[in-house]
């Protein structure tokens, strides 16, 4: 069983409200914090709340919050023991987690091998399907062209929901009622996926309604302790974001 090093300083690889929350939580634990900010975020609160702040040169997400090597460089320069990814951006990107691990930095979250399974939604769907678990009808390979999406949609039937393979937080998702709807939205959502998650890959699932969204929250640590936090009713949502 691995023994985790003590965390004295955390780099928050995110921005805005989530970064502020992590900074405040770390402060309560007596842990120093490092924030990073793009030129567009130079006046944001998370820059000033942290003990240290570093500029990510650029305005676009791919130049800043999605730039793996820039983030690794800041972590090493600041002497951060750990990186907290927040949500969105690179939080579920296996390549990012792998680079953090390669540099000997603690990633606050699941290891790369878990992200390679669960962070890639198509990979997770495929693995579960191959193990005999029921999954919603949809694509088992990443979609890069609108025509590929249309083929899958015709096979499973409309309505469908289009999602980024590396997506999260409800970003870049769209319910498509017919082929015209799908063709009009595919390229737009693909550009959004590149901007938000650094990948153009999309996938499709059959869209059902009315349905209930129920989750079981599971939490584990490096000491082998694993608990579940019972069921969570997540059906009340706004823009695919859970409200309750």
PDB file of C-alpha atoms in Angstrom:
ATOM      1  CA  UNK A   1       0.000   0.000   0.000  1.00  0.00           C
ATOM      2  CA  UNK A   2       1.422   3.394  -1.003  1.00  0.00           C
ATOM      3  CA  UNK A   3       2.072   6.044   1.606  1.00  0.00           C
ATOM      4  CA  UNK A   4       1.117   9.526   0.439  1.00  0.00           C
ATOM      5  CA  UNK A   5       3.555  12.355   1.070  1.00  0.00           C
ATOM      6  CA  UNK A   6       2.466  15.273   3.184  1.00  0.00           C
ATOM      7  CA  UNK A   7       0.928  18.070   1.141  1.00  0.00           C
ATOM      8  CA  UNK A   8       2.263  21.508   2.074  1.00  0.00           C
ATOM      9  CA  UNK A   9       1.458  23.473  -1.065  1.00  0.00           C
ATOM     10  CA  UNK A  10      -1.253  22.987  -3.724  1.00  0.00           C
ATOM     11  CA  UNK A  11      -1.481  24.371  -7.244  1.00  0.00           C
ATOM     12  CA  UNK A  12      -5.103  24.860  -8.286  1.00  0.00           C
ATOM     13  CA  UNK A  13      -5.220  24.143 -12.024  1.00  0.00           C
ATOM     14  CA  UNK A  14      -8.478  25.999 -12.550  1.00  0.00           C
ATOM     15  CA  UNK A  15     -10.102  29.391 -12.283  1.00  0.00           C
ATOM     16  CA  UNK A  16     -13.006  31.306 -10.774  1.00  0.00           C
ATOM     17  CA  UNK A  17     -15.372  29.964  -8.149  1.00  0.00           C
ATOM     18  CA  UNK A  18     -13.951  26.431  -7.986  1.00  0.00           C
ATOM     19  CA  UNK A  19     -10.423  27.760  -7.460  1.00  0.00           C
ATOM     20  CA  UNK A  20     -11.680  30.071  -4.703  1.00  0.00           C
ATOM     21  CA  UNK A  21     -13.367  27.160  -2.913  1.00  0.00           C
ATOM     22  CA  UNK A  22     -10.233  25.017  -3.063  1.00  0.00           C
ATOM     23  CA  UNK A  23      -8.101  27.911  -1.780  1.00  0.00           C
ATOM     24  CA  UNK A  24     -10.431  28.450   1.184  1.00  0.00           C
ATOM     25  CA  UNK A  25     -10.540  24.732   2.020  1.00  0.00           C
ATOM     26  CA  UNK A  26      -6.736  24.476   1.835  1.00  0.00           C
ATOM     27  CA  UNK A  27      -6.373  27.511   4.081  1.00  0.00           C
ATOM     28  CA  UNK A  28      -8.541  25.816   6.733  1.00  0.00           C
ATOM     29  CA  UNK A  29      -6.160  22.844   6.584  1.00  0.00           C
ATOM     30  CA  UNK A  30      -3.068  25.036   6.859  1.00  0.00           C
ATOM     31  CA  UNK A  31      -1.936  24.276   3.304  1.00  0.00           C
ATOM     32  CA  UNK A  32      -0.383  26.991   1.124  1.00  0.00           C
ATOM     33  CA  UNK A  33      -1.959  27.617  -2.271  1.00  0.00           C
ATOM     34  CA  UNK A  34      -0.810  28.593  -5.743  1.00  0.00           C
ATOM     35  CA  UNK A  35      -3.241  29.974  -8.319  1.00  0.00           C
ATOM     36  CA  UNK A  36      -2.786  30.492 -12.029  1.00  0.00           C
ATOM     37  CA  UNK A  37      -4.617  32.972 -14.199  1.00  0.00           C
ATOM     38  CA  UNK A  38      -4.925  33.894 -17.861  1.00  0.00           C
ATOM     39  CA  UNK A  39      -4.591  37.467 -19.063  1.00  0.00           C
ATOM     40  CA  UNK A  40      -8.390  37.588 -19.289  1.00  0.00           C
ATOM     41  CA  UNK A  41      -8.586  36.596 -15.599  1.00  0.00           C
ATOM     42  CA  UNK A  42      -5.974  39.023 -14.274  1.00  0.00           C
ATOM     43  CA  UNK A  43      -8.562  40.713 -12.021  1.00  0.00           C
ATOM     44  CA  UNK A  44     -10.266  37.510 -10.839  1.00  0.00           C
ATOM     45  CA  UNK A  45     -10.601  36.776  -7.128  1.00  0.00           C
ATOM     46  CA  UNK A  46      -8.745  33.451  -7.253  1.00  0.00           C
ATOM     47  CA  UNK A  47      -5.576  35.263  -8.309  1.00  0.00           C
ATOM     48  CA  UNK A  48      -5.517  37.390  -5.165  1.00  0.00           C
ATOM     49  CA  UNK A  49      -6.753  34.858  -2.592  1.00  0.00           C
ATOM     50  CA  UNK A  50      -3.914  32.387  -3.139  1.00  0.00           C
ATOM     51  CA  UNK A  51      -0.532  32.688  -1.421  1.00  0.00           C
ATOM     52  CA  UNK A  52       1.140  32.790  -4.844  1.00  0.00           C
ATOM     53  CA  UNK A  53      -0.181  33.476  -8.349  1.00  0.00           C
ATOM     54  CA  UNK A  54       1.345  32.829 -11.767  1.00  0.00           C
ATOM     55  CA  UNK A  55       0.337  34.218 -15.150  1.00  0.00           C
ATOM     56  CA  UNK A  56      -0.631  31.831 -17.942  1.00  0.00           C
ATOM     57  CA  UNK A  57       0.194  33.895 -21.011  1.00  0.00           C
ATOM     58  CA  UNK A  58      -2.641  33.918 -23.514  1.00  0.00           C
ATOM     59  CA  UNK A  59      -6.378  34.424 -23.685  1.00  0.00           C
ATOM     60  CA  UNK A  60      -7.719  31.179 -25.165  1.00  0.00           C
ATOM     61  CA  UNK A  61      -8.245  28.098 -22.970  1.00  0.00           C
ATOM     62  CA  UNK A  62      -5.959  25.979 -25.152  1.00  0.00           C
ATOM     63  CA  UNK A  63      -3.131  28.478 -24.480  1.00  0.00           C
ATOM     64  CA  UNK A  64      -3.815  28.630 -20.751  1.00  0.00           C
ATOM     65  CA  UNK A  65      -5.993  26.311 -18.673  1.00  0.00           C
ATOM     66  CA  UNK A  66      -5.689  23.465 -21.194  1.00  0.00           C
ATOM     67  CA  UNK A  67      -1.917  23.817 -21.697  1.00  0.00           C
ATOM     68  CA  UNK A  68      -0.490  20.840 -19.841  1.00  0.00           C
ATOM     69  CA  UNK A  69       3.181  21.802 -20.074  1.00  0.00           C
ATOM     70  CA  UNK A  70       2.583  25.367 -18.865  1.00  0.00           C
ATOM     71  CA  UNK A  71       0.726  24.048 -15.824  1.00  0.00           C
ATOM     72  CA  UNK A  72       3.429  21.484 -15.042  1.00  0.00           C
ATOM     73  CA  UNK A  73       6.045  24.245 -15.346  1.00  0.00           C
ATOM     74  CA  UNK A  74       4.188  26.433 -12.832  1.00  0.00           C
ATOM     75  CA  UNK A  75       3.836  23.516 -10.413  1.00  0.00           C
ATOM     76  CA  UNK A  76       7.581  22.852 -10.528  1.00  0.00           C
ATOM     77  CA  UNK A  77       8.537  26.523 -10.350  1.00  0.00           C
ATOM     78  CA  UNK A  78       6.293  27.141  -7.340  1.00  0.00           C
ATOM     79  CA  UNK A  79       7.387  23.983  -5.539  1.00  0.00           C
ATOM     80  CA  UNK A  80       3.828  22.669  -5.276  1.00  0.00           C
ATOM     81  CA  UNK A  81       3.549  19.176  -3.791  1.00  0.00           C
ATOM     82  CA  UNK A  82       0.151  18.574  -5.381  1.00  0.00           C
ATOM     83  CA  UNK A  83      -2.221  19.744  -8.099  1.00  0.00           C
ATOM     84  CA  UNK A  84      -5.968  20.102  -7.577  1.00  0.00           C
ATOM     85  CA  UNK A  85      -7.702  20.109 -10.994  1.00  0.00           C
ATOM     86  CA  UNK A  86     -11.121  21.430  -9.940  1.00  0.00           C
ATOM     87  CA  UNK A  87     -13.711  20.425 -12.525  1.00  0.00           C
ATOM     88  CA  UNK A  88     -13.836  20.880 -16.285  1.00  0.00           C
ATOM     89  CA  UNK A  89     -10.714  21.831 -18.260  1.00  0.00           C
ATOM     90  CA  UNK A  90      -8.104  19.071 -17.646  1.00  0.00           C
ATOM     91  CA  UNK A  91      -9.726  17.488 -14.587  1.00  0.00           C
ATOM     92  CA  UNK A  92     -10.664  14.288 -16.451  1.00  0.00           C
ATOM     93  CA  UNK A  93      -7.872  14.299 -19.036  1.00  0.00           C
ATOM     94  CA  UNK A  94      -5.780  11.106 -18.677  1.00  0.00           C
ATOM     95  CA  UNK A  95      -2.772  12.654 -20.463  1.00  0.00           C
ATOM     96  CA  UNK A  96      -2.650  15.498 -17.934  1.00  0.00           C
ATOM     97  CA  UNK A  97      -2.904  13.167 -14.940  1.00  0.00           C
ATOM     98  CA  UNK A  98      -0.166  10.964 -16.405  1.00  0.00           C
ATOM     99  CA  UNK A  99       2.173  13.958 -16.828  1.00  0.00           C
ATOM    100  CA  UNK A 100       1.539  15.046 -13.237  1.00  0.00           C
ATOM    101  CA  UNK A 101       2.404  11.543 -12.024  1.00  0.00           C
ATOM    102  CA  UNK A 102       5.526  11.420 -14.204  1.00  0.00           C
ATOM    103  CA  UNK A 103       6.809  14.586 -12.534  1.00  0.00           C
ATOM    104  CA  UNK A 104       6.334  13.069  -9.088  1.00  0.00           C
ATOM    105  CA  UNK A 105       3.595  15.546  -8.191  1.00  0.00           C
ATOM    106  CA  UNK A 106       0.520  14.388  -6.271  1.00  0.00           C
ATOM    107  CA  UNK A 107      -2.689  14.557  -8.305  1.00  0.00           C
ATOM    108  CA  UNK A 108      -5.660  15.214  -6.040  1.00  0.00           C
ATOM    109  CA  UNK A 109      -8.089  12.835  -7.679  1.00  0.00           C
ATOM    110  CA  UNK A 110      -8.129   9.380  -9.270  1.00  0.00           C
ATOM    111  CA  UNK A 111      -4.881   8.072 -10.833  1.00  0.00           C
ATOM    112  CA  UNK A 112      -4.279   8.141 -14.584  1.00  0.00           C
ATOM    113  CA  UNK A 113      -5.297   4.505 -15.048  1.00  0.00           C
ATOM    114  CA  UNK A 114      -8.757   5.312 -13.656  1.00  0.00           C
ATOM    115  CA  UNK A 115      -9.102   8.400 -15.862  1.00  0.00           C
ATOM    116  CA  UNK A 116      -8.111   6.333 -18.894  1.00  0.00           C
ATOM    117  CA  UNK A 117     -11.099   4.112 -18.126  1.00  0.00           C
ATOM    118  CA  UNK A 118     -13.689   6.561 -16.784  1.00  0.00           C
ATOM    119  CA  UNK A 119     -12.601   9.991 -18.058  1.00  0.00           C
ATOM    120  CA  UNK A 120     -12.947   8.852 -21.655  1.00  0.00           C
ATOM    121  CA  UNK A 121     -16.703   8.354 -21.873  1.00  0.00           C
ATOM    122  CA  UNK A 122     -16.560   6.214 -25.011  1.00  0.00           C
ATOM    123  CA  UNK A 123     -13.888   3.998 -23.462  1.00  0.00           C
ATOM    124  CA  UNK A 124     -16.000   3.600 -20.325  1.00  0.00           C
ATOM    125  CA  UNK A 125     -19.127   2.752 -22.357  1.00  0.00           C
ATOM    126  CA  UNK A 126     -17.201   0.196 -24.395  1.00  0.00           C
ATOM    127  CA  UNK A 127     -15.572  -1.455 -21.369  1.00  0.00           C
ATOM    128  CA  UNK A 128     -18.869  -1.761 -19.493  1.00  0.00           C
ATOM    129  CA  UNK A 129     -20.626  -3.128 -22.581  1.00  0.00           C
ATOM    130  CA  UNK A 130     -17.903  -5.745 -23.101  1.00  0.00           C
ATOM    131  CA  UNK A 131     -18.291  -6.838 -19.460  1.00  0.00           C
ATOM    132  CA  UNK A 132     -22.003  -7.399 -19.988  1.00  0.00           C
ATOM    133  CA  UNK A 133     -23.339  -4.321 -18.206  1.00  0.00           C
ATOM    134  CA  UNK A 134     -26.353  -2.659 -19.870  1.00  0.00           C
ATOM    135  CA  UNK A 135     -25.580   0.754 -21.359  1.00  0.00           C
ATOM    136  CA  UNK A 136     -27.728   3.272 -23.209  1.00  0.00           C
ATOM    137  CA  UNK A 137     -27.642   2.676 -27.006  1.00  0.00           C
ATOM    138  CA  UNK A 138     -25.065   4.885 -28.701  1.00  0.00           C
ATOM    139  CA  UNK A 139     -21.576   5.062 -30.192  1.00  0.00           C
ATOM    140  CA  UNK A 140     -18.728   2.850 -28.989  1.00  0.00           C
ATOM    141  CA  UNK A 141     -16.070   4.711 -30.981  1.00  0.00           C
ATOM    142  CA  UNK A 142     -15.217   8.445 -30.976  1.00  0.00           C
ATOM    143  CA  UNK A 143     -16.976  10.516 -33.661  1.00  0.00           C
ATOM    144  CA  UNK A 144     -14.986  13.152 -35.545  1.00  0.00           C
ATOM    145  CA  UNK A 145     -17.292  13.860 -38.484  1.00  0.00           C
ATOM    146  CA  UNK A 146     -20.965  14.856 -38.564  1.00  0.00           C
ATOM    147  CA  UNK A 147     -21.699  12.097 -41.079  1.00  0.00           C
ATOM    148  CA  UNK A 148     -20.485   9.482 -38.580  1.00  0.00           C
ATOM    149  CA  UNK A 149     -22.867  10.895 -35.992  1.00  0.00           C
ATOM    150  CA  UNK A 150     -25.779  10.723 -38.438  1.00  0.00           C
ATOM    151  CA  UNK A 151     -25.073   7.034 -39.113  1.00  0.00           C
ATOM    152  CA  UNK A 152     -25.190   6.205 -35.398  1.00  0.00           C
ATOM    153  CA  UNK A 153     -28.328   8.303 -34.866  1.00  0.00           C
ATOM    154  CA  UNK A 154     -30.118   6.552 -37.731  1.00  0.00           C
ATOM    155  CA  UNK A 155     -29.218   3.193 -36.208  1.00  0.00           C
ATOM    156  CA  UNK A 156     -30.443   3.951 -32.655  1.00  0.00           C
ATOM    157  CA  UNK A 157     -33.224   6.396 -33.568  1.00  0.00           C
ATOM    158  CA  UNK A 158     -33.929  10.004 -32.615  1.00  0.00           C
ATOM    159  CA  UNK A 159     -33.912  11.887 -30.302  1.00  0.00           C
ATOM    160  CA  UNK A 160     -30.225  11.576 -29.422  1.00  0.00           C
ATOM    161  CA  UNK A 161     -27.882  13.523 -27.179  1.00  0.00           C
ATOM    162  CA  UNK A 162     -24.486  14.640 -28.474  1.00  0.00           C
ATOM    163  CA  UNK A 163     -21.608  14.883 -25.973  1.00  0.00           C
ATOM    164  CA  UNK A 164     -17.807  15.455 -25.884  1.00  0.00           C
ATOM    165  CA  UNK A 165     -15.809  12.278 -25.203  1.00  0.00           C
ATOM    166  CA  UNK A 166     -13.678  14.042 -22.567  1.00  0.00           C
ATOM    167  CA  UNK A 167     -16.522  16.274 -21.406  1.00  0.00           C
ATOM    168  CA  UNK A 168     -17.770  17.082 -17.950  1.00  0.00           C
ATOM    169  CA  UNK A 169     -19.866  19.570 -16.044  1.00  0.00           C
ATOM    170  CA  UNK A 170     -22.654  19.517 -18.625  1.00  0.00           C
ATOM    171  CA  UNK A 171     -20.559  21.495 -21.131  1.00  0.00           C
ATOM    172  CA  UNK A 172     -20.970  20.853 -24.861  1.00  0.00           C
ATOM    173  CA  UNK A 173     -24.072  18.657 -24.671  1.00  0.00           C
ATOM    174  CA  UNK A 174     -27.069  19.008 -26.994  1.00  0.00           C
ATOM    175  CA  UNK A 175     -30.322  17.109 -27.504  1.00  0.00           C
ATOM    176  CA  UNK A 176     -30.888  16.586 -31.239  1.00  0.00           C
ATOM    177  CA  UNK A 177     -34.402  15.760 -32.408  1.00  0.00           C
ATOM    178  CA  UNK A 178     -33.625  14.930 -36.035  1.00  0.00           C
ATOM    179  CA  UNK A 179     -30.843  14.774 -38.654  1.00  0.00           C
ATOM    180  CA  UNK A 180     -31.027  18.485 -39.454  1.00  0.00           C
ATOM    181  CA  UNK A 181     -30.677  19.326 -35.777  1.00  0.00           C
ATOM    182  CA  UNK A 182     -27.665  17.021 -35.478  1.00  0.00           C
ATOM    183  CA  UNK A 183     -25.909  18.404 -38.565  1.00  0.00           C
ATOM    184  CA  UNK A 184     -26.471  22.007 -37.455  1.00  0.00           C
ATOM    185  CA  UNK A 185     -24.979  21.410 -34.019  1.00  0.00           C
ATOM    186  CA  UNK A 186     -22.174  18.903 -34.543  1.00  0.00           C
ATOM    187  CA  UNK A 187     -19.426  21.285 -35.674  1.00  0.00           C
ATOM    188  CA  UNK A 188     -20.446  23.961 -33.154  1.00  0.00           C
ATOM    189  CA  UNK A 189     -20.252  21.526 -30.256  1.00  0.00           C
ATOM    190  CA  UNK A 190     -17.021  20.057 -31.580  1.00  0.00           C
ATOM    191  CA  UNK A 191     -15.391  23.510 -31.497  1.00  0.00           C
ATOM    192  CA  UNK A 192     -16.693  24.004 -27.957  1.00  0.00           C
ATOM    193  CA  UNK A 193     -15.244  20.624 -26.945  1.00  0.00           C
ATOM    194  CA  UNK A 194     -11.832  21.598 -28.330  1.00  0.00           C
ATOM    195  CA  UNK A 195     -11.959  24.893 -26.448  1.00  0.00           C
ATOM    196  CA  UNK A 196     -13.169  23.416 -23.153  1.00  0.00           C
ATOM    197  CA  UNK A 197     -11.517  19.975 -23.088  1.00  0.00           C
ATOM    198  CA  UNK A 198      -8.774  20.004 -25.728  1.00  0.00           C
ATOM    199  CA  UNK A 199     -10.322  17.229 -27.827  1.00  0.00           C
ATOM    200  CA  UNK A 200     -12.552  17.206 -30.900  1.00  0.00           C
ATOM    201  CA  UNK A 201     -13.912  13.726 -30.233  1.00  0.00           C
ATOM    202  CA  UNK A 202     -17.675  13.413 -29.727  1.00  0.00           C
ATOM    203  CA  UNK A 203     -20.122  10.605 -29.050  1.00  0.00           C
ATOM    204  CA  UNK A 204     -23.875  10.003 -29.182  1.00  0.00           C
ATOM    205  CA  UNK A 205     -26.348   8.330 -26.869  1.00  0.00           C
ATOM    206  CA  UNK A 206     -30.060   7.677 -27.226  1.00  0.00           C
ATOM    207  CA  UNK A 207     -31.992  10.382 -25.367  1.00  0.00           C
ATOM    208  CA  UNK A 208     -34.820   9.254 -23.112  1.00  0.00           C
ATOM    209  CA  UNK A 209     -37.416  11.234 -21.177  1.00  0.00           C
ATOM    210  CA  UNK A 210     -38.859  11.339 -18.624  1.00  0.00           C
ATOM    211  CA  UNK A 211     -36.096   9.679 -16.608  1.00  0.00           C
ATOM    212  CA  UNK A 212     -34.553   9.893 -13.141  1.00  0.00           C
ATOM    213  CA  UNK A 213     -30.846  10.588 -12.617  1.00  0.00           C
ATOM    214  CA  UNK A 214     -29.661   8.606  -9.588  1.00  0.00           C
ATOM    215  CA  UNK A 215     -26.007   8.330  -8.517  1.00  0.00           C
ATOM    216  CA  UNK A 216     -24.145   6.376  -5.840  1.00  0.00           C
ATOM    217  CA  UNK A 217     -21.171   8.392  -4.576  1.00  0.00           C
ATOM    218  CA  UNK A 218     -18.061   6.304  -3.781  1.00  0.00           C
ATOM    219  CA  UNK A 219     -14.952   7.678  -2.054  1.00  0.00           C
ATOM    220  CA  UNK A 220     -11.624   5.907  -1.525  1.00  0.00           C
ATOM    221  CA  UNK A 221      -8.125   6.815  -0.332  1.00  0.00           C
ATOM    222  CA  UNK A 222      -4.584   5.466  -0.650  1.00  0.00           C
ATOM    223  CA  UNK A 223      -4.897   3.667   2.683  1.00  0.00           C
ATOM    224  CA  UNK A 224      -7.471   1.273   1.262  1.00  0.00           C
ATOM    225  CA  UNK A 225     -10.471   2.900   2.896  1.00  0.00           C
ATOM    226  CA  UNK A 226     -13.537   2.918   0.639  1.00  0.00           C
ATOM    227  CA  UNK A 227     -17.007   4.145   1.529  1.00  0.00           C
ATOM    228  CA  UNK A 228     -20.186   4.937  -0.348  1.00  0.00           C
ATOM    229  CA  UNK A 229     -22.276   7.959   0.516  1.00  0.00           C
ATOM    230  CA  UNK A 230     -25.633   6.375  -0.353  1.00  0.00           C
ATOM    231  CA  UNK A 231     -27.808   7.451  -3.265  1.00  0.00           C
ATOM    232  CA  UNK A 232     -27.919  10.941  -4.690  1.00  0.00           C
ATOM    233  CA  UNK A 233     -31.019  12.195  -6.512  1.00  0.00           C
ATOM    234  CA  UNK A 234     -29.696  14.367  -9.353  1.00  0.00           C
ATOM    235  CA  UNK A 235     -32.789  14.646 -11.548  1.00  0.00           C
ATOM    236  CA  UNK A 236     -33.322  18.368 -10.971  1.00  0.00           C
ATOM    237  CA  UNK A 237     -30.928  19.981 -13.442  1.00  0.00           C
ATOM    238  CA  UNK A 238     -30.386  23.188 -15.375  1.00  0.00           C
ATOM    239  CA  UNK A 239     -28.410  23.052 -18.618  1.00  0.00           C
ATOM    240  CA  UNK A 240     -27.312  19.499 -17.729  1.00  0.00           C
ATOM    241  CA  UNK A 241     -25.887  20.753 -14.427  1.00  0.00           C
ATOM    242  CA  UNK A 242     -27.177  19.211 -11.207  1.00  0.00           C
ATOM    243  CA  UNK A 243     -28.985  21.748  -9.018  1.00  0.00           C
ATOM    244  CA  UNK A 244     -29.669  19.404  -6.091  1.00  0.00           C
TER     245      UNK A 244
END
